[in-house]
mmCIF file of C-alpha atoms in Angstrom:
data_model
loop_
_atom_site.group_PDB
_atom_site.id
_atom_site.type_symbol
_atom_site.label_atom_id
_atom_site.label_comp_id
_atom_site.label_asym_id
_atom_site.label_seq_id
_atom_site.Cartn_x
_atom_site.Cartn_y
_atom_site.Cartn_z
ATOM 1 C CA MET U 238 95.572 130.292 95.693
ATOM 2 C CA ALA U 239 98.174 127.622 94.920
ATOM 3 C CA ALA U 240 99.449 125.527 97.795
ATOM 4 C CA ARG U 241 102.857 126.447 99.172
ATOM 5 C CA ALA U 242 105.564 123.790 98.950
ATOM 6 C CA PHE U 243 106.669 122.340 102.290
ATOM 7 C CA TRP U 244 110.091 121.509 100.815
ATOM 8 C CA GLN U 245 111.897 121.895 97.504
ATOM 9 C CA GLY U 246 115.019 119.957 96.640
ATOM 10 C CA GLN U 247 116.270 116.702 95.161
ATOM 11 C CA ILE U 248 115.655 113.055 95.929
ATOM 12 C CA LYS U 249 118.949 111.258 95.466
ATOM 13 C CA LEU U 250 119.099 107.599 94.419
ATOM 14 C CA ALA U 251 122.789 106.678 94.229
ATOM 15 C CA LEU U 252 124.135 108.986 91.499
ATOM 16 C CA VAL U 253 120.686 110.011 90.220
ATOM 17 C CA SER U 254 119.168 113.264 91.528
ATOM 18 C CA ILE U 255 115.488 114.029 90.933
ATOM 19 C CA PRO U 256 114.298 117.635 91.470
ATOM 20 C CA VAL U 257 111.000 117.538 93.385
ATOM 21 C CA GLU U 258 108.547 119.655 95.323
ATOM 22 C CA VAL U 259 106.788 118.381 98.444
ATOM 23 C CA TYR U 260 103.254 119.497 99.397
ATOM 24 C CA PRO U 261 101.064 118.675 102.428
ATOM 25 C CA ALA U 262 98.655 115.822 101.668
ATOM 26 C CA THR U 263 96.270 116.737 104.513
ATOM 27 C CA LYS U 264 94.502 119.859 105.736
ATOM 28 C CA SER U 265 92.735 120.994 108.868
ATOM 29 C CA GLY U 266 89.299 119.483 109.280
ATOM 30 C CA ALA U 267 86.041 121.075 110.351
ATOM 31 C CA ALA U 268 87.094 121.451 113.989
ATOM 32 C CA VAL U 269 85.321 124.226 115.917
ATOM 33 C CA SER U 270 87.576 126.501 117.986
ATOM 34 C CA PHE U 271 86.447 128.779 120.800
ATOM 35 C CA ARG U 272 87.769 131.924 122.473
ATOM 36 C CA GLN U 273 87.328 132.635 126.172
ATOM 37 C CA ILE U 274 85.054 135.656 126.623
ATOM 38 C CA HIS U 275 84.591 137.958 129.626
ATOM 39 C CA GLU U 276 80.798 137.726 130.075
ATOM 40 C CA PRO U 277 80.120 141.180 131.636
ATOM 41 C CA THR U 278 81.878 143.043 128.798
ATOM 42 C CA GLY U 279 81.746 140.510 125.969
ATOM 43 C CA LYS U 280 85.455 141.058 125.262
ATOM 44 C CA PRO U 281 87.997 138.269 124.607
ATOM 45 C CA ILE U 282 90.374 137.282 127.406
ATOM 46 C CA HIS U 283 94.134 137.644 126.855
ATOM 47 C CA TYR U 284 96.987 136.013 128.733
ATOM 48 C CA GLU U 285 100.010 137.702 130.252
ATOM 49 C CA LYS U 286 103.450 136.317 131.086
ATOM 50 C CA VAL U 287 103.467 136.293 134.896
ATOM 51 C CA VAL U 288 106.047 135.241 137.501
ATOM 52 C CA SER U 289 104.823 134.100 140.898
ATOM 53 C CA GLY U 290 105.469 136.849 143.479
ATOM 54 C CA VAL U 291 106.607 139.294 140.771
ATOM 55 C CA GLY U 292 103.648 139.791 138.449
ATOM 56 C CA PRO U 293 103.634 140.585 134.702
ATOM 57 C CA ILE U 294 107.061 140.675 133.022
ATOM 58 C CA ASP U 295 108.524 141.766 129.676
ATOM 59 C CA ARG U 296 109.133 139.196 126.967
ATOM 60 C CA ASP U 297 112.825 140.156 126.671
ATOM 61 C CA GLU U 298 113.344 138.907 130.235
ATOM 62 C CA ILE U 299 112.399 135.357 129.273
ATOM 63 C CA LEU U 300 114.903 132.530 128.762
ATOM 64 C CA LYS U 301 114.257 128.886 127.930
ATOM 65 C CA GLY U 302 115.041 126.325 130.589
ATOM 66 C CA PHE U 303 115.380 122.551 130.575
ATOM 67 C CA GLU U 304 114.203 121.068 133.879
ATOM 68 C CA LEU U 305 116.764 118.680 135.370
ATOM 69 C CA SER U 306 114.801 118.160 138.569
ATOM 70 C CA LYS U 307 111.929 119.945 140.285
ATOM 71 C CA GLY U 308 112.866 123.649 140.405
ATOM 72 C CA ASN U 309 116.331 123.032 138.921
ATOM 73 C CA TYR U 310 116.830 124.262 135.329
ATOM 74 C CA VAL U 311 119.576 124.569 132.723
ATOM 75 C CA LEU U 312 119.037 127.981 131.096
ATOM 76 C CA LEU U 313 119.589 128.454 127.370
ATOM 77 C CA GLU U 314 119.759 131.631 125.278
ATOM 78 C CA GLN U 315 117.783 131.648 122.030
ATOM 79 C CA GLU U 316 121.066 132.182 120.149
ATOM 80 C CA GLU U 317 122.482 128.982 121.688
ATOM 81 C CA ILE U 318 119.441 127.015 120.574
ATOM 82 C CA GLU U 319 119.658 128.447 117.055
ATOM 83 C CA ALA U 320 123.349 127.516 116.846
ATOM 84 C CA VAL U 321 122.683 123.772 117.197
ATOM 85 C CA LYS U 322 119.852 123.624 114.674
ATOM 86 C CA ILE U 323 120.499 121.370 111.691
ATOM 87 C CA GLU U 324 121.229 123.278 108.506
ATOM 88 C CA SER U 325 118.461 122.751 105.966
ATOM 89 C CA ARG U 326 119.676 120.699 103.023
ATOM 90 C CA LYS U 327 118.219 120.507 99.551
ATOM 91 C CA THR U 328 118.897 116.798 99.141
ATOM 92 C CA LEU U 329 116.964 113.801 100.436
ATOM 93 C CA ASP U 330 119.297 110.829 100.134
ATOM 94 C CA LEU U 331 117.508 107.464 100.047
ATOM 95 C CA VAL U 332 119.951 105.461 102.173
ATOM 96 C CA GLN U 333 117.911 102.308 102.775
ATOM 97 C CA PHE U 334 114.981 100.321 101.376
ATOM 98 C CA VAL U 335 112.621 98.079 103.346
ATOM 99 C CA GLU U 336 109.609 95.874 102.611
ATOM 100 C CA ALA U 337 106.427 97.892 102.107
ATOM 101 C CA ASP U 338 104.760 96.315 105.166
ATOM 102 C CA ALA U 339 107.851 96.367 107.406
ATOM 103 C CA ILE U 340 107.088 99.754 108.991
ATOM 104 C CA ASP U 341 104.599 99.548 111.849
ATOM 105 C CA VAL U 342 101.579 101.838 111.479
ATOM 106 C CA LEU U 343 102.522 103.501 114.808
ATOM 107 C CA TYR U 344 105.549 105.137 113.155
ATOM 108 C CA TYR U 345 103.598 106.989 110.450
ATOM 109 C CA GLU U 346 102.907 110.613 111.389
ATOM 110 C CA LYS U 347 102.036 112.815 108.412
ATOM 111 C CA PRO U 348 101.837 112.336 104.604
ATOM 112 C CA TYR U 349 103.047 114.667 101.847
ATOM 113 C CA PHE U 350 102.684 114.573 98.069
ATOM 114 C CA VAL U 351 105.959 114.473 96.110
ATOM 115 C CA VAL U 352 105.811 115.833 92.543
ATOM 116 C CA PRO U 353 108.521 116.423 89.913
ATOM 117 C CA ALA U 354 109.769 120.005 89.931
ATOM 118 C CA ASP U 355 109.746 120.312 86.126
ATOM 119 C CA ASP U 356 109.214 118.370 82.891
ATOM 120 C CA LEU U 357 112.861 117.268 82.755
ATOM 121 C CA ALA U 358 112.494 115.504 86.123
ATOM 122 C CA GLU U 359 109.445 113.449 85.096
ATOM 123 C CA GLU U 360 111.330 110.556 83.490
ATOM 124 C CA ALA U 361 113.627 109.904 86.474
ATOM 125 C CA TYR U 362 110.662 110.425 88.814
ATOM 126 C CA ALA U 363 108.653 107.746 86.956
ATOM 127 C CA VAL U 364 111.623 105.338 87.071
ATOM 128 C CA LEU U 365 111.892 105.688 90.871
ATOM 129 C CA ARG U 366 108.123 105.305 91.326
ATOM 130 C CA ASP U 367 107.874 102.195 89.169
ATOM 131 C CA ALA U 368 111.042 100.637 90.607
ATOM 132 C CA LEU U 369 109.680 100.977 94.152
ATOM 133 C CA ARG U 370 106.358 99.501 93.072
ATOM 134 C CA LYS U 371 107.993 96.576 91.247
ATOM 135 C CA ALA U 372 110.308 95.804 94.161
ATOM 136 C CA LYS U 373 107.478 96.338 96.680
ATOM 137 C CA LYS U 374 109.866 98.434 98.718
ATOM 138 C CA VAL U 375 109.799 101.757 100.593
ATOM 139 C CA GLY U 376 112.729 104.182 100.521
ATOM 140 C CA LEU U 377 114.043 105.713 103.759
ATOM 141 C CA GLY U 378 116.023 108.904 104.354
ATOM 142 C CA GLN U 379 116.361 111.912 106.645
ATOM 143 C CA LEU U 380 115.033 115.293 105.585
ATOM 144 C CA SER U 381 116.658 118.414 107.034
ATOM 145 C CA VAL U 382 114.064 121.176 107.254
ATOM 146 C CA ARG U 383 113.259 123.999 109.667
ATOM 147 C CA GLY U 384 116.216 123.293 111.905
ATOM 148 C CA ARG U 385 115.705 119.602 112.585
ATOM 149 C CA GLU U 386 116.011 116.246 110.874
ATOM 150 C CA GLN U 387 112.931 114.204 110.106
ATOM 151 C CA LEU U 388 112.920 110.505 109.293
ATOM 152 C CA VAL U 389 110.846 110.000 106.131
ATOM 153 C CA SER U 390 109.757 107.240 103.781
ATOM 154 C CA ILE U 391 109.079 107.455 100.045
ATOM 155 C CA LYS U 392 106.573 105.110 98.414
ATOM 156 C CA PRO U 393 104.431 104.965 95.254
ATOM 157 C CA CYS U 394 100.865 106.272 95.314
ATOM 158 C CA GLY U 395 98.877 106.021 92.083
ATOM 159 C CA ARG U 396 100.738 108.001 89.429
ATOM 160 C CA GLY U 397 102.954 109.713 91.975
ATOM 161 C CA LEU U 398 104.982 109.378 95.151
ATOM 162 C CA VAL U 399 104.053 110.010 98.767
ATOM 163 C CA MET U 400 106.494 111.029 101.480
ATOM 164 C CA GLU U 401 105.556 109.983 105.025
ATOM 165 C CA VAL U 402 107.137 111.697 108.020
ATOM 166 C CA LEU U 403 107.958 108.922 110.492
ATOM 167 C CA ARG U 404 108.309 109.025 114.261
ATOM 168 C CA TYR U 405 111.670 108.111 115.769
ATOM 169 C CA ALA U 406 111.904 104.983 117.934
ATOM 170 C CA ASP U 407 111.915 106.945 121.211
ATOM 171 C CA GLU U 408 108.608 108.586 120.235
ATOM 172 C CA VAL U 409 106.686 105.305 120.012
ATOM 173 C CA THR U 410 105.439 103.364 123.029
ATOM 174 C CA LYS U 411 105.973 99.633 122.735
ATOM 175 C CA ALA U 412 102.721 97.684 122.302
ATOM 176 C CA GLN U 413 103.866 95.101 124.855
ATOM 177 C CA THR U 414 103.449 97.733 127.541
ATOM 178 C CA TYR U 415 99.685 97.462 127.128
ATOM 179 C CA PHE U 416 99.172 94.013 125.554
ATOM 180 C CA ARG U 417 101.490 91.898 127.715
ATOM 181 C CA GLY U 418 98.760 90.904 130.182
ATOM 182 C CA LEU U 419 96.251 89.788 127.541
ATOM 183 C CA PRO U 420 95.647 86.034 127.182
ATOM 184 C CA ALA U 421 97.355 84.295 124.277
ATOM 185 C CA ASP U 422 94.598 81.669 123.910
ATOM 186 C CA THR U 423 92.951 81.311 120.502
ATOM 187 C CA ALA U 424 89.325 82.429 120.283
ATOM 188 C CA ASP U 425 86.503 79.863 120.220
ATOM 189 C CA GLU U 426 86.189 78.482 116.675
ATOM 190 C CA ASP U 427 82.383 78.804 116.449
ATOM 191 C CA MET U 428 82.446 82.392 117.687
ATOM 192 C CA LEU U 429 85.347 83.124 115.349
ATOM 193 C CA ASP U 430 83.369 81.809 112.368
ATOM 194 C CA LEU U 431 80.349 83.961 113.266
ATOM 195 C CA ALA U 432 82.470 87.077 113.742
ATOM 196 C CA THR U 433 84.268 86.405 110.449
ATOM 197 C CA SER U 434 80.946 86.016 108.604
ATOM 198 C CA ILE U 435 79.754 89.377 109.963
ATOM 199 C CA ILE U 436 83.000 91.019 108.821
ATOM 200 C CA ASP U 437 82.726 89.431 105.353
ATOM 201 C CA LYS U 438 79.123 90.592 104.863
ATOM 202 C CA ARG U 439 79.941 94.149 105.946
ATOM 203 C CA THR U 440 83.083 94.441 103.851
ATOM 204 C CA ALA U 441 82.914 97.251 101.270
ATOM 205 C CA PRO U 442 85.236 99.737 99.543
ATOM 206 C CA PHE U 443 86.493 102.502 101.822
ATOM 207 C CA LYS U 444 84.636 105.786 101.134
ATOM 208 C CA PRO U 445 85.841 108.386 103.663
ATOM 209 C CA GLU U 446 83.214 110.917 102.531
ATOM 210 C CA GLU U 447 80.520 108.674 104.042
ATOM 211 C CA PHE U 448 81.853 109.288 107.556
ATOM 212 C CA ARG U 449 81.355 112.571 109.391
ATOM 213 C CA ASP U 450 82.217 113.962 112.809
ATOM 214 C CA ARG U 451 78.730 114.164 114.345
ATOM 215 C CA TYR U 452 79.988 116.209 117.290
ATOM 216 C CA VAL U 453 81.318 118.942 114.984
ATOM 217 C CA ASP U 454 78.096 118.882 112.940
ATOM 218 C CA ALA U 455 76.038 119.249 116.129
ATOM 219 C CA LEU U 456 78.207 122.182 117.253
ATOM 220 C CA HIS U 457 77.674 123.942 113.922
ATOM 221 C CA ARG U 458 73.889 123.446 114.228
ATOM 222 C CA LEU U 459 73.960 124.788 117.781
ATOM 223 C CA ILE U 460 76.005 127.838 116.725
ATOM 224 C CA GLU U 461 73.565 128.507 113.871
ATOM 225 C CA LYS U 462 70.594 128.324 116.273
ATOM 226 C CA LYS U 463 72.311 130.680 118.719
ATOM 227 C CA LYS U 464 73.044 133.100 115.903
ATOM 228 C CA LYS U 465 69.397 133.153 114.849
ATOM 229 C CA ALA U 466 68.201 133.411 118.462
ATOM 230 C CA LYS U 467 70.360 136.533 118.949
ATOM 231 C CA GLY U 468 71.754 135.616 122.332
ATOM 232 C CA LYS U 469 68.721 133.837 123.795
ATOM 233 C CA ARG U 470 69.441 130.590 125.639
ATOM 234 C CA ILE U 471 69.014 127.488 123.502
ATOM 235 C CA ILE U 472 68.476 124.012 124.918
ATOM 236 C CA GLU U 473 69.829 121.452 122.485
ATOM 237 C CA GLU U 474 67.618 118.382 122.180
ATOM 238 C CA VAL U 475 69.325 115.054 122.808
ATOM 239 C CA ASP U 476 68.044 112.213 120.631
ATOM 240 C CA ASP U 477 70.221 109.443 121.987
ATOM 241 C CA GLU U 478 68.555 106.901 124.243
ATOM 242 C CA PRO U 479 69.700 106.964 127.868
ATOM 243 C CA ALA U 480 72.160 104.281 128.834
ATOM 244 C CA ARG U 481 70.433 101.134 129.980
ATOM 245 C CA LYS U 482 70.872 100.226 133.592
ATOM 246 C CA GLY U 483 71.644 96.700 134.632
ATOM 247 C CA GLY U 484 74.349 94.099 134.359
ATOM 248 C CA ASN U 485 77.000 94.193 131.650
ATOM 249 C CA VAL U 486 77.264 90.399 131.419
ATOM 250 C CA ILE U 487 76.105 89.226 127.970
ATOM 251 C CA ASP U 488 75.953 85.961 126.110
ATOM 252 C CA LEU U 489 78.626 86.546 123.470
ATOM 253 C CA MET U 490 77.524 83.657 121.262
ATOM 254 C CA ALA U 491 73.888 84.843 121.317
ATOM 255 C CA ALA U 492 74.949 88.391 120.472
ATOM 256 C CA LEU U 493 77.076 87.170 117.564
ATOM 257 C CA LYS U 494 74.246 85.016 116.217
ATOM 258 C CA LYS U 495 71.820 87.925 116.462
ATOM 259 C CA SER U 496 74.294 90.248 114.708
ATOM 260 C CA ALA U 497 74.890 87.703 111.956
ATOM 261 C CA GLY U 498 71.117 87.331 111.449
ATOM 262 C CA GLU U 499 70.539 91.095 111.291
ATOM 263 C CA THR U 500 73.417 91.471 108.848
ATOM 264 C CA ALA U 501 71.997 88.720 106.624
ATOM 265 C CA ARG U 502 68.530 90.317 106.641
ATOM 266 C CA THR U 503 69.988 93.736 105.799
ATOM 267 C CA THR U 504 71.954 92.263 102.884
ATOM 268 C CA ALA U 505 68.868 90.425 101.566
ATOM 269 C CA THR U 506 66.751 93.597 101.817
ATOM 270 C CA LYS U 507 69.326 95.573 99.820
ATOM 271 C CA LYS U 508 69.379 92.894 97.124
ATOM 272 C CA ARG U 509 65.578 92.880 96.877
ATOM 273 C CA SER U 510 65.452 96.669 96.685
ATOM 274 C CA LYS U 511 67.832 96.571 93.731
ATOM 275 C CA SER U 512 66.131 93.755 91.790
ATOM 276 C CA GLY U 513 62.541 94.154 93.039
ATOM 277 C CA SER U 514 60.873 91.882 95.594
ATOM 278 C CA PRO U 515 58.807 88.809 94.471
ATOM 279 C CA THR U 516 55.633 90.519 95.711
ATOM 280 C CA ASP U 517 56.351 93.690 93.735
ATOM 281 C CA THR U 518 57.144 91.622 90.643
ATOM 282 C CA GLY U 519 53.888 89.659 91.014
ATOM 283 C CA ASN U 520 51.854 92.850 91.403
ATOM 284 C CA ARG U 521 53.419 94.344 88.300
ATOM 285 C CA ARG U 522 52.637 91.187 86.300
ATOM 286 C CA ALA U 523 49.005 91.136 87.496
ATOM 287 C CA THR U 524 48.546 94.791 86.573
ATOM 288 C CA ALA U 525 50.029 94.211 83.141
ATOM 289 C CA ALA U 526 47.679 91.223 82.533
ATOM 290 C CA LYS U 527 44.592 93.270 83.477
ATOM 291 C CA ARG U 528 45.650 96.074 81.103
ATOM 292 C CA LYS U 529 46.179 93.532 78.307
ATOM 293 C CA SER U 530 42.756 91.910 78.771
ATOM 294 C CA ALA U 531 41.099 95.341 78.881
#
């Protein structure tokens, strides 16, 4: 089944309009969801709308309220809320361009793929993509969809374009709130060199498929065991070592040196496994000589 477009319209660059379709670039992961079950009957539990001192109520008796102070609300009808929604527009006007690294990572919320709507749009689409890449810039605009405006950025991605929904300024907590009390002193040079060497030796291309959510995997294994056990109680074995008791004070320099040594040994072992160790090579040569003399 083909993916459904999140938005269809035109990206406008000055007097140039490019018909495009926007599709989600992410999907739900392997998260495990649970229902609450009434154990005596085995039936799922449902929730009712209840008012304290009154009991269950009908849905048509419900209004939405904005709390001004504790117990004090401004009540709004659904029709009033609908009336102030932003009308969806079919044009995304790129009103500003910024350096590609000027947007803090905290502002990025969700990515979408942007593709040309038809063959006629491909040429203008390619011009916008390549112009952004050449200028090393990101386009900014506001997308009106589903009753509200979203701040978005447009940037090149391979052969195409990616639209990122951005958070507004009042949705992001300033980093100084948490980092203000940290010391501004530069790290010890020797320790910095050791840490940098560890990072360099462990640097490799990013392969997201090599990382998995072990908690979700363990839940799936547990569910499979329970299914096969047909309701019998299962005790999941825990392989992790118990936390060591004792002081948390460590010699940072010693730990860094040990880590650097282990990293170096691991790298050397991988190289030998690829090319063959000296011992293995010697054994192969000796075997070949015996066969030749025989």
